[in-house]
Amino acid sequence: MKRIKKIAYCLLGMIFTYGCFLFICILSNIHEKPLSSSPNIILVLGARIYGTEKGKAYPGNVLKTRLDTTLAYIKKHPSTTKIIVCGGKGALEPTTEASVMATYLNKHGIPRQKLIQEKRSTRTKENIQYAMKLVNLDHALLITSDFHLYRSKWLAKQLGIHSIDGLPAMSKNSSIIKNYSKEILSLGYAFIFDNK
């Protein structure tokens, strides 16, 4: 019985240590600033949308924060030529995340001709994979949530993109614990199953 307890404590200790390591990885990118002052391409990763009808769908808080961060950046750097918005249609979503993102950005002043929609992806790795087929992402700027940036850039490197900048959209205080807890699990999964 004592031996079983020791093994259990050892396993719990290992899980806790690994969780701390993942958390530190996530924190390492949350205040990142882009190295390039004028990227030609911006890649915005999707997140949950809401609504019961296609024409009335709207971005959830996480996605809205990413889109508002994009708008603020574009205002300061209007020379950006293309913005790729990524995200397919989830099981409980009325339409694709990309179409809602494009509509939101267009309503806030971004011309349609600047927007490229990637509508097939259902997870982060696919966001980047499918976007790569649309444009060259070398030296692009990746915009996503602060808690999501480390994993997104790590996946981009796994897919062969080694020169991509990141800009974090800062999470609201009310959702920090939930978002970071989920991201620890997602990053752990990525390290095991998305590693080359």
Tab-separated table of N, CA and C in Angstrom, residues 17 20 25 30 42 55 62 66 77 88 91 96 100 104 113 127 131 138 143 170 176 185:
chain	number	residue	atom	x	y	z
A	17	THR	N	4.604	19.188	-12.139
A	17	THR	CA	5.813	19.805	-12.699
A	17	THR	C	5.641	20.088	-14.186
A	20	CYS	N	3.375	23.021	-14.665
A	20	CYS	CA	4.093	24.282	-14.403
A	20	CYS	C	4.969	24.667	-15.592
A	25	CYS	N	5.774	28.192	-20.359
A	25	CYS	CA	5.857	28.340	-21.823
A	25	CYS	C	4.803	29.323	-22.326
A	30	ILE	N	3.194	36.224	-23.712
A	30	ILE	CA	1.972	37.027	-23.547
A	30	ILE	C	2.191	38.536	-23.691
A	42	ILE	N	-1.105	39.712	-42.330
A	42	ILE	CA	-1.534	39.465	-40.949
A	42	ILE	C	-2.397	38.212	-40.948
A	55	GLY	N	-26.836	34.861	-40.871
A	55	GLY	CA	-26.692	36.305	-41.025
A	55	GLY	C	-26.613	37.075	-39.720
A	62	VAL	N	-13.610	36.134	-26.845
A	62	VAL	CA	-12.216	35.820	-27.193
A	62	VAL	C	-11.920	36.276	-28.617
A	66	ARG	N	-9.462	39.446	-30.321
A	66	ARG	CA	-8.470	39.259	-31.394
A	66	ARG	C	-8.729	40.221	-32.554
A	77	HIS	N	-0.653	50.727	-38.652
A	77	HIS	CA	0.173	50.195	-39.748
A	77	HIS	C	-0.708	49.931	-40.977
A	88	GLY	N	-13.130	27.523	-39.669
A	88	GLY	CA	-14.260	26.876	-40.322
A	88	GLY	C	-15.511	26.941	-39.462
A	91	ALA	N	-19.290	22.639	-34.750
A	91	ALA	CA	-20.538	21.867	-34.637
A	91	ALA	C	-21.718	22.715	-34.166
A	96	THR	N	-19.214	29.887	-40.800
A	96	THR	CA	-17.775	29.792	-40.536
A	96	THR	C	-17.294	30.973	-39.697
A	100	VAL	N	-17.564	35.447	-40.305
A	100	VAL	CA	-17.952	36.401	-39.255
A	100	VAL	C	-16.814	37.385	-38.986
A	104	TYR	N	-16.976	41.462	-39.564
A	104	TYR	CA	-16.680	42.367	-38.446
A	104	TYR	C	-15.599	43.374	-38.849
A	113	GLN	N	-11.259	43.736	-50.164
A	113	GLN	CA	-10.173	43.233	-51.007
A	113	GLN	C	-8.898	42.924	-50.221
A	127	ASN	N	-5.639	25.896	-38.877
A	127	ASN	CA	-5.656	27.335	-39.195
A	127	ASN	C	-4.406	27.698	-39.990
A	131	ALA	N	-3.920	28.154	-44.134
A	131	ALA	CA	-3.533	29.524	-44.498
A	131	ALA	C	-2.253	29.515	-45.331
A	138	ASP	N	5.826	33.474	-44.377
A	138	ASP	CA	7.118	33.943	-43.870
A	138	ASP	C	7.046	35.448	-43.630
A	143	ILE	N	-1.822	37.103	-35.140
A	143	ILE	CA	-2.580	37.707	-34.038
A	143	ILE	C	-3.531	36.673	-33.450
A	170	MET	N	-4.934	40.713	-25.495
A	170	MET	CA	-4.939	40.492	-24.053
A	170	MET	C	-6.309	40.037	-23.547
A	176	ILE	N	-9.603	34.714	-17.491
A	176	ILE	CA	-8.195	34.306	-17.485
A	176	ILE	C	-8.010	32.880	-16.974
A	185	LEU	N	-3.807	22.292	-21.066
A	185	LEU	CA	-4.163	20.972	-21.597
A	185	LEU	C	-3.925	20.909	-23.105
